[in-house]
GROMACS .gro file of C-alpha atoms in nm:
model
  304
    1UNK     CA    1   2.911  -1.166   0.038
    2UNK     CA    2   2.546  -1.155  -0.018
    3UNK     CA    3   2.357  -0.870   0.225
    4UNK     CA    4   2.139  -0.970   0.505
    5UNK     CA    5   1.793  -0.834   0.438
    6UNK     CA    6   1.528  -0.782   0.721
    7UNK     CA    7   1.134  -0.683   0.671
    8UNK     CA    8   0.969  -0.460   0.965
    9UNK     CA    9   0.575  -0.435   0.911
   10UNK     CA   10   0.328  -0.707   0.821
   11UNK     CA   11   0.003  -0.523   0.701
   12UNK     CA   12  -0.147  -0.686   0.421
   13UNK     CA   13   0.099  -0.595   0.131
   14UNK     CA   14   0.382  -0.721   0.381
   15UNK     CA   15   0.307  -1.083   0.455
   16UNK     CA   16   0.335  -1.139   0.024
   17UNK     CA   17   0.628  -0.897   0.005
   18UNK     CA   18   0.801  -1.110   0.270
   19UNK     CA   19   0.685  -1.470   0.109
   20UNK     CA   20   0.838  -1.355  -0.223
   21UNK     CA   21   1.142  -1.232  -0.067
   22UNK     CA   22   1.192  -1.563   0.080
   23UNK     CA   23   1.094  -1.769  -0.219
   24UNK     CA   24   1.249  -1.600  -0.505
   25UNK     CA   25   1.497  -1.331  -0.355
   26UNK     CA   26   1.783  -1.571  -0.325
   27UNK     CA   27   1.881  -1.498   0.026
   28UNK     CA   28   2.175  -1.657   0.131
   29UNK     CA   29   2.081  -1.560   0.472
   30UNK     CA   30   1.701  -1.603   0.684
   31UNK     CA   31   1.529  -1.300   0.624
   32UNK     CA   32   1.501  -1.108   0.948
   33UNK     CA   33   1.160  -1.025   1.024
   34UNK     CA   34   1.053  -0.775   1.302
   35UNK     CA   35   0.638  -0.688   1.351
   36UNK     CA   36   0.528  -0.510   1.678
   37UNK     CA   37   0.288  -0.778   1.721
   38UNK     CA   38   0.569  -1.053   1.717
   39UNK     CA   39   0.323  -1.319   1.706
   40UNK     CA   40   0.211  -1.192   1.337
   41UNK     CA   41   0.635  -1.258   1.264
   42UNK     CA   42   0.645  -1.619   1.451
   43UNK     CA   43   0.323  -1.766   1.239
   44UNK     CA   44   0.469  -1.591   0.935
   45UNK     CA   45   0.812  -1.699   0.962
   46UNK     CA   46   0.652  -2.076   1.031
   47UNK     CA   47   0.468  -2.083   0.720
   48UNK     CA   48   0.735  -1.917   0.496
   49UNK     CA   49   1.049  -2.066   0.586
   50UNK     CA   50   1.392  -1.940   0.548
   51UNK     CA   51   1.337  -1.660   0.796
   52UNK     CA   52   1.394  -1.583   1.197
   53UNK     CA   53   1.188  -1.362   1.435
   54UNK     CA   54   1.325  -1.068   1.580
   55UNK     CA   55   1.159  -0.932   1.873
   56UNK     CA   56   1.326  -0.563   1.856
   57UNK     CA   57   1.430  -0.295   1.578
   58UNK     CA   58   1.733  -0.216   1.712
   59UNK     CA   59   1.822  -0.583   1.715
   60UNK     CA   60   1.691  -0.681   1.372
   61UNK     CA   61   1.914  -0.329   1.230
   62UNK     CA   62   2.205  -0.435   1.387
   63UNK     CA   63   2.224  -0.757   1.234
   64UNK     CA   64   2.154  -0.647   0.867
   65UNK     CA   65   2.261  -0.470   0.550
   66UNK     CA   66   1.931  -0.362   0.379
   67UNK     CA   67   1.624  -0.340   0.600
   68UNK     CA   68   1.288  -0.280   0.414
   69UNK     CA   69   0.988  -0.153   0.580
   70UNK     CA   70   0.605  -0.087   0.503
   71UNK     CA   71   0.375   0.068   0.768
   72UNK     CA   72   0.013   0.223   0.775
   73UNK     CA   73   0.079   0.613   0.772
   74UNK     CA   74   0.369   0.886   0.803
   75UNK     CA   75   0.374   0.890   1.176
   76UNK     CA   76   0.414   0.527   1.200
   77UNK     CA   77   0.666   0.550   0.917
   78UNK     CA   78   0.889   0.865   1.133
   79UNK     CA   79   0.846   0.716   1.473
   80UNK     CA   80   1.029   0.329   1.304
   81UNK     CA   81   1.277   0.528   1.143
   82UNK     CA   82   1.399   0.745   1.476
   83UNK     CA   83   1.423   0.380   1.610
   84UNK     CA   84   1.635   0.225   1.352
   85UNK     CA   85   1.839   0.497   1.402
   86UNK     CA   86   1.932   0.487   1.720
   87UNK     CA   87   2.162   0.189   1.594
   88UNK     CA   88   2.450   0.250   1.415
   89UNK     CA   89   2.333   0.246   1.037
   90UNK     CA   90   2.648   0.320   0.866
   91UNK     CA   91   2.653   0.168   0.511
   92UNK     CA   92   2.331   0.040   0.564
   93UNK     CA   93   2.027   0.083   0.308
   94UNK     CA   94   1.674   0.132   0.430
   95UNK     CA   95   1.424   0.110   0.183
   96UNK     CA   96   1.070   0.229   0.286
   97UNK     CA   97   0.780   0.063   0.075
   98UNK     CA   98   0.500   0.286   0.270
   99UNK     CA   99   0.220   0.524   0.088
  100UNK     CA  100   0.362   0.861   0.291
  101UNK     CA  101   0.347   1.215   0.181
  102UNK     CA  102   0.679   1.316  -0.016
  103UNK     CA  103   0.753   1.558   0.214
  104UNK     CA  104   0.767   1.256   0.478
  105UNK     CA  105   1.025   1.075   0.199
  106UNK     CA  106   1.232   1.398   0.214
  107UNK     CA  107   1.246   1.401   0.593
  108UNK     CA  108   1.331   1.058   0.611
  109UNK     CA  109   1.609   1.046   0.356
  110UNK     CA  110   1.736   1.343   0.505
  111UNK     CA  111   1.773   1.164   0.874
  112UNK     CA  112   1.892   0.828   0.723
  113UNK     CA  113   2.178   0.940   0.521
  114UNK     CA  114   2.295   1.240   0.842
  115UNK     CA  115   2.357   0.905   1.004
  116UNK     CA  116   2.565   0.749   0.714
  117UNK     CA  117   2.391   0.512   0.587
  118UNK     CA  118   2.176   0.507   0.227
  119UNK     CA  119   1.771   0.550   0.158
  120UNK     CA  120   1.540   0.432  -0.122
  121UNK     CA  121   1.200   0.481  -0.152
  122UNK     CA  122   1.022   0.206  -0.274
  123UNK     CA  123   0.622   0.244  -0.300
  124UNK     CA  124   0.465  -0.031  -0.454
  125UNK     CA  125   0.149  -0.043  -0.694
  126UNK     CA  126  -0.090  -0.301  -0.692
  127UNK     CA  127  -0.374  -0.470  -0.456
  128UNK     CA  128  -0.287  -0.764  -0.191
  129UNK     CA  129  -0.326  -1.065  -0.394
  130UNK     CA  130  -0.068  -0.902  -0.605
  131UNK     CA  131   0.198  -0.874  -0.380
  132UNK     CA  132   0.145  -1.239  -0.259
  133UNK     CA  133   0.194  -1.323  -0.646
  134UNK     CA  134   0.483  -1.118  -0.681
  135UNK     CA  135   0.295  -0.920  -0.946
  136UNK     CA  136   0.324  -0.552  -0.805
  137UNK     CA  137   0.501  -0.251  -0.992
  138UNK     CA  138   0.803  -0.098  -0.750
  139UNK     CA  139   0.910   0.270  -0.812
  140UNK     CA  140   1.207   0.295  -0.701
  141UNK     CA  141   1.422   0.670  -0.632
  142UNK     CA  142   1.718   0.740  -0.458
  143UNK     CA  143   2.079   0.791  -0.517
  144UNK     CA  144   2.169   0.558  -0.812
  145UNK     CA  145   2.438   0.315  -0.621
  146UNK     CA  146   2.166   0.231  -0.387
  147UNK     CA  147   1.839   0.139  -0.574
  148UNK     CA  148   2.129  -0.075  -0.761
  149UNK     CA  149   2.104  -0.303  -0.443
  150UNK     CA  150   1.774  -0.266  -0.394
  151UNK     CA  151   1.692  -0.401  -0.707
  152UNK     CA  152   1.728  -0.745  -0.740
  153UNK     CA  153   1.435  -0.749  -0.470
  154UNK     CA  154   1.232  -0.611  -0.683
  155UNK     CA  155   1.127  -0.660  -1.023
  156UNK     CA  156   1.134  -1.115  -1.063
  157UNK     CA  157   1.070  -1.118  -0.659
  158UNK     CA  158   0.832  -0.883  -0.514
  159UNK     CA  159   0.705  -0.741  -0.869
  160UNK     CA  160   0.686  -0.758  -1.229
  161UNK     CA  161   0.805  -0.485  -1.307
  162UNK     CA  162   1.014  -0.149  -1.214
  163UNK     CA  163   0.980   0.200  -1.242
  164UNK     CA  164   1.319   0.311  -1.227
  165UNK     CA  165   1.396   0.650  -1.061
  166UNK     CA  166   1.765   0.583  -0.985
  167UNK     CA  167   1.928   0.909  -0.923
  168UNK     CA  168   1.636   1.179  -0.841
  169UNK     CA  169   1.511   1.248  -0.524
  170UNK     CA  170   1.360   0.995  -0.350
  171UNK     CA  171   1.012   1.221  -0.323
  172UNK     CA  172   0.953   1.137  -0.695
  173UNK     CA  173   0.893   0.811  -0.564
  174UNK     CA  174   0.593   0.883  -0.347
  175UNK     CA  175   0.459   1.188  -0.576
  176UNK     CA  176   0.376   0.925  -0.826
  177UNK     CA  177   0.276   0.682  -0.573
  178UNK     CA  178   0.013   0.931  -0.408
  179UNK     CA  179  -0.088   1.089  -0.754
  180UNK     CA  180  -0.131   0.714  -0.882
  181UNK     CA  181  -0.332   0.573  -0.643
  182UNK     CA  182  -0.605   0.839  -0.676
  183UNK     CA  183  -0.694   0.631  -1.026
  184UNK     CA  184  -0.771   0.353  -0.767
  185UNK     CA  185  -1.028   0.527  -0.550
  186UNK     CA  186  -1.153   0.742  -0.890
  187UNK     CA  187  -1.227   0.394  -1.002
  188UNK     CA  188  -1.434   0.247  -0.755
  189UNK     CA  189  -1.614   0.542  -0.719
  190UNK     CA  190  -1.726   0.574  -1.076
  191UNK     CA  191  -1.809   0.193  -1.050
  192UNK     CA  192  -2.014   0.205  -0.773
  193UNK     CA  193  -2.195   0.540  -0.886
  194UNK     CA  194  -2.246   0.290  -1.241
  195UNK     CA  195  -2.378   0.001  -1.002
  196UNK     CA  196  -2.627   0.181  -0.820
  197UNK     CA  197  -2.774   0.346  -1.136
  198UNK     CA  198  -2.792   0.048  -1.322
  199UNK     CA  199  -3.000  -0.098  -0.999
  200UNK     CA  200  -3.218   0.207  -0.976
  201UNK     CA  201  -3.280   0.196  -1.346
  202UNK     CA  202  -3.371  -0.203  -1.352
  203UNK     CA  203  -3.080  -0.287  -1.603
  204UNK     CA  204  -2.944  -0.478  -1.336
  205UNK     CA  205  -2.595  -0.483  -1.150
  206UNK     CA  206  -2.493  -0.870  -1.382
  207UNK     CA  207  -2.581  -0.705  -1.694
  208UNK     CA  208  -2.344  -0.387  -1.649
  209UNK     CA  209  -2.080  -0.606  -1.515
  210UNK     CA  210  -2.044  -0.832  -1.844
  211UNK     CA  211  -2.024  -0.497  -2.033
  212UNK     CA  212  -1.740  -0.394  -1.729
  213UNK     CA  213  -1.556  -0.782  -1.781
  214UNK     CA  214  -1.562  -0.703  -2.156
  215UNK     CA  215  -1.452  -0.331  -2.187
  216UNK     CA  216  -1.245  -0.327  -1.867
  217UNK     CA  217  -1.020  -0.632  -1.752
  218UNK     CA  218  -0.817  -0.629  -1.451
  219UNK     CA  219  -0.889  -0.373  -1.126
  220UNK     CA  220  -1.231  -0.259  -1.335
  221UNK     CA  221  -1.360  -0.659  -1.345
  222UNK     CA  222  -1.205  -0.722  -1.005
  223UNK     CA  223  -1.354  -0.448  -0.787
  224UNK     CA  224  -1.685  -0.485  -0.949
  225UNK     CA  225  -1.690  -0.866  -0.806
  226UNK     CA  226  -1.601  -0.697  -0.463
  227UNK     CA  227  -1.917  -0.478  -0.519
  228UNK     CA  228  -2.167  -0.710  -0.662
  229UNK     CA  229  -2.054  -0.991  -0.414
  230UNK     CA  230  -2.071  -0.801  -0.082
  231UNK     CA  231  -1.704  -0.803  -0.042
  232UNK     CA  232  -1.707  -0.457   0.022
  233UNK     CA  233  -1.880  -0.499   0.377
  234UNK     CA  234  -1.854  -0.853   0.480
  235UNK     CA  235  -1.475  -0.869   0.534
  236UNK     CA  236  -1.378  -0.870   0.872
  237UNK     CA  237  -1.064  -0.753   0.753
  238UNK     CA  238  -1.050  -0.427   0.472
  239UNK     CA  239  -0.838  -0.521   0.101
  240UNK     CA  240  -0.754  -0.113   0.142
  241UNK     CA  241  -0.845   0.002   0.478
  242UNK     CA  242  -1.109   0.328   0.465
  243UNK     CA  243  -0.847   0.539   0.713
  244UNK     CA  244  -0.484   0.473   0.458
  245UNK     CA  245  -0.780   0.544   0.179
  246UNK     CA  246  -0.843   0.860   0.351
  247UNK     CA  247  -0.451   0.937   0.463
  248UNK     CA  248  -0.366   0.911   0.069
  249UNK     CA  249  -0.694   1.113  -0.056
  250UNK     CA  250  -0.532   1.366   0.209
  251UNK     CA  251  -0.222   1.374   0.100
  252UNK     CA  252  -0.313   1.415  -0.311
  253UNK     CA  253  -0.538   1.684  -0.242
  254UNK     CA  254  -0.279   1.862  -0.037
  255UNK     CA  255   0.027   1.801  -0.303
  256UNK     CA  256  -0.241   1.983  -0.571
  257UNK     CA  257  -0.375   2.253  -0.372
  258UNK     CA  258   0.028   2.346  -0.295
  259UNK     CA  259   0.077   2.335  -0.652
  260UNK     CA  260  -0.222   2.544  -0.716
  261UNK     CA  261  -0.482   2.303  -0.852
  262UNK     CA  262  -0.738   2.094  -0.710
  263UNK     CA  263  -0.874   1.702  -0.739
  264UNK     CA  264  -1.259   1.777  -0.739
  265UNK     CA  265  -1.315   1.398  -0.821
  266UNK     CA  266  -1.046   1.303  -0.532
  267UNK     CA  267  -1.255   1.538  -0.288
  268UNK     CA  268  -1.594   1.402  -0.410
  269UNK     CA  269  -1.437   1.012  -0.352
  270UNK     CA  270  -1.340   1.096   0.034
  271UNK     CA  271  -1.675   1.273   0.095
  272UNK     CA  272  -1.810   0.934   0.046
  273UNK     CA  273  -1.507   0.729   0.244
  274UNK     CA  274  -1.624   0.998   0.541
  275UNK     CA  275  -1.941   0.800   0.520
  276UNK     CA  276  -1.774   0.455   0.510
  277UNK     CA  277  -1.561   0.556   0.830
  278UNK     CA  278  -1.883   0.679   1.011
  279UNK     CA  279  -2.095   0.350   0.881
  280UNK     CA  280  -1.801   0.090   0.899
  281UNK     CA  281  -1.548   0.210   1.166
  282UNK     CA  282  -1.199   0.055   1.136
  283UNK     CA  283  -1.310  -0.187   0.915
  284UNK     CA  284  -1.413   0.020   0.647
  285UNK     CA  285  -1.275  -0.017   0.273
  286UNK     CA  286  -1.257   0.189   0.021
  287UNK     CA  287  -1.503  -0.048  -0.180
  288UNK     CA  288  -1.735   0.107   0.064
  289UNK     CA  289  -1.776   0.368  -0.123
  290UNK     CA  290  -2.031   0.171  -0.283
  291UNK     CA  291  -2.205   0.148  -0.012
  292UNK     CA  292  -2.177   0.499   0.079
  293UNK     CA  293  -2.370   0.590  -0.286
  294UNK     CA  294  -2.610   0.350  -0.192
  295UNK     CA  295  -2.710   0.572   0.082
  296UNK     CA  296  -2.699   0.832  -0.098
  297UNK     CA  297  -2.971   0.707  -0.332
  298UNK     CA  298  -3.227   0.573  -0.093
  299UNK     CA  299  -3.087   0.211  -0.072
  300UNK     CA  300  -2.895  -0.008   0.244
  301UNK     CA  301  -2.575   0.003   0.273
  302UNK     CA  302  -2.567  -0.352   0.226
  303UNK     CA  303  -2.655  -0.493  -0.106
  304UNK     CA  304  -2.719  -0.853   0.013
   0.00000   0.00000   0.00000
């Protein structure tokens, strides 16, 4: 019999994680689908199809086998997982898809499986627009008989392709996750340090971004656009929101300093997301930065 799956948590990597369940997981069953705003689930579930609405955790655990979640920080991540378990979870697998701190993976895999059932951790790589394409890159760790049902979720549904930790601690999972996505805010700082110089200089932010489409395709070309266009401030809603920017800048420069290293270019990055907090609020993004170097230099925040 095919397992009933349910989704808790519809940020902005959810709502394509769900569609893509639904669309090319082959569910035999509605995908259960619990959000602490339920009225996020209901218009959700109405545009996606094949799902129902569950308006409690407890309720939506009880009635599945696998139940995959993806929240904002560790706390968040901790505080769903003492609530799932307050259901009987035997034989169960919960898969979290969060950014957390592997230490938060260890703690949860340890309280999942002292209440019999299995855990995978599941990060994902790759921006929103990529997990409503199904395009994202899953790394998957956990004991090897349960990242074997986890997988057909994964690679042809929610991504395109799989790291495959199957057997290792689930930790390994999030260590790359964490150490990975300081490329991503390494990135946009270097770009936006590149955009404001070429401004400064009068070579002009359209002629360094044909060299940028040409030498750098893909998140390089993309998050240029954000910068050039004013993406990075006008959204009422952040891509990568400036505080999970922070929480994962946190959490890399804590994993190195433990192992007795540091990430000076991670440190210099989050000095500048500071500024994007104070400047933007809540609805800072880590494109931002740009406007936080802007600043810096003697120029508006805003570029338009």
């Amino acid at each position: 019999m095919a397992p009933q799956l349910a989704w808790f948590g519809l940020g902005n990597m959810g709502r394509g994680m769900c569609k893509n369940l639904v669309e090319k997981g082959n569910l035999s069953n509605p995908l259960i689908i619990y959000n602490r705003t339920t009225k996020r689930a209901e218009e959700l579930s109405e545009k996606i199809g094949n799902s129902t609405v569950s308006t409690s955790i407890r309720d939506a655990v009880s009635k599945a086998d696998i139940i995959l979640y993806c929240v904002g920080d560790d706390a968040a991540v901790l505080t769903m997982v003492e609530e799932m378990l307050k259901t009987d979870v035997k034989g169960k697998v919960l898969v979290d898809c969060s950014t957390v701190h592997p230490d938060t993976t260890s703690k949860e895999a340890k309280m999942i499986e002292e209440k019999g059932a299995s855990f995978v951790a599941c990060p994902v790589f790759g921006a929103p627009a990529m997990a409503d394409s199904g395009q994202l890159v899953c790394v998957l760790a956990g004991k090897a008989d349960a990242v074997e049902k986890v997988k057909p979720y994964c690679k042809g549904v929610m991504g395109r392709e799989n790291i495959d930790f199957s057997g290792q601690e689930p930790r390994k999972a999030t260590l790359l996750k964490v150490i990975g996505n300081t490329f991503v805010v390494n990135m946009v700082e270097a770009l936006s340090e590149g955009h404001v110089v070429a401004e400064k200089t009068g070579l002009g932010v359209d002629e360094l971004h044909k060299l940028i489409e040409m030498m750098f395709p893909g998140p390089y070309t993309a998050y240029s656009n954000r910068l050039r266009s004013g993406d990075y401030y006008k959204r009422e809603e952040p891509l990568f929101a400036v505080d999970l920017a922070r929480k994962d800048a946190r959490h890399a420069m804590d994993l190195a300093k433990s192992a007795g290293c540091q990430m000076k270019n991670v440190e210099l990055a989050d000095s500048y997301l500071k500024v994007v907090k104070e400047t933007q609020g809540a609805k800072g993004d880590i494109a931002g930065i740009y406007g936080a170097k802007r600043l810096e230099s003697g120029l508006k925040f805003e570029n338009q």
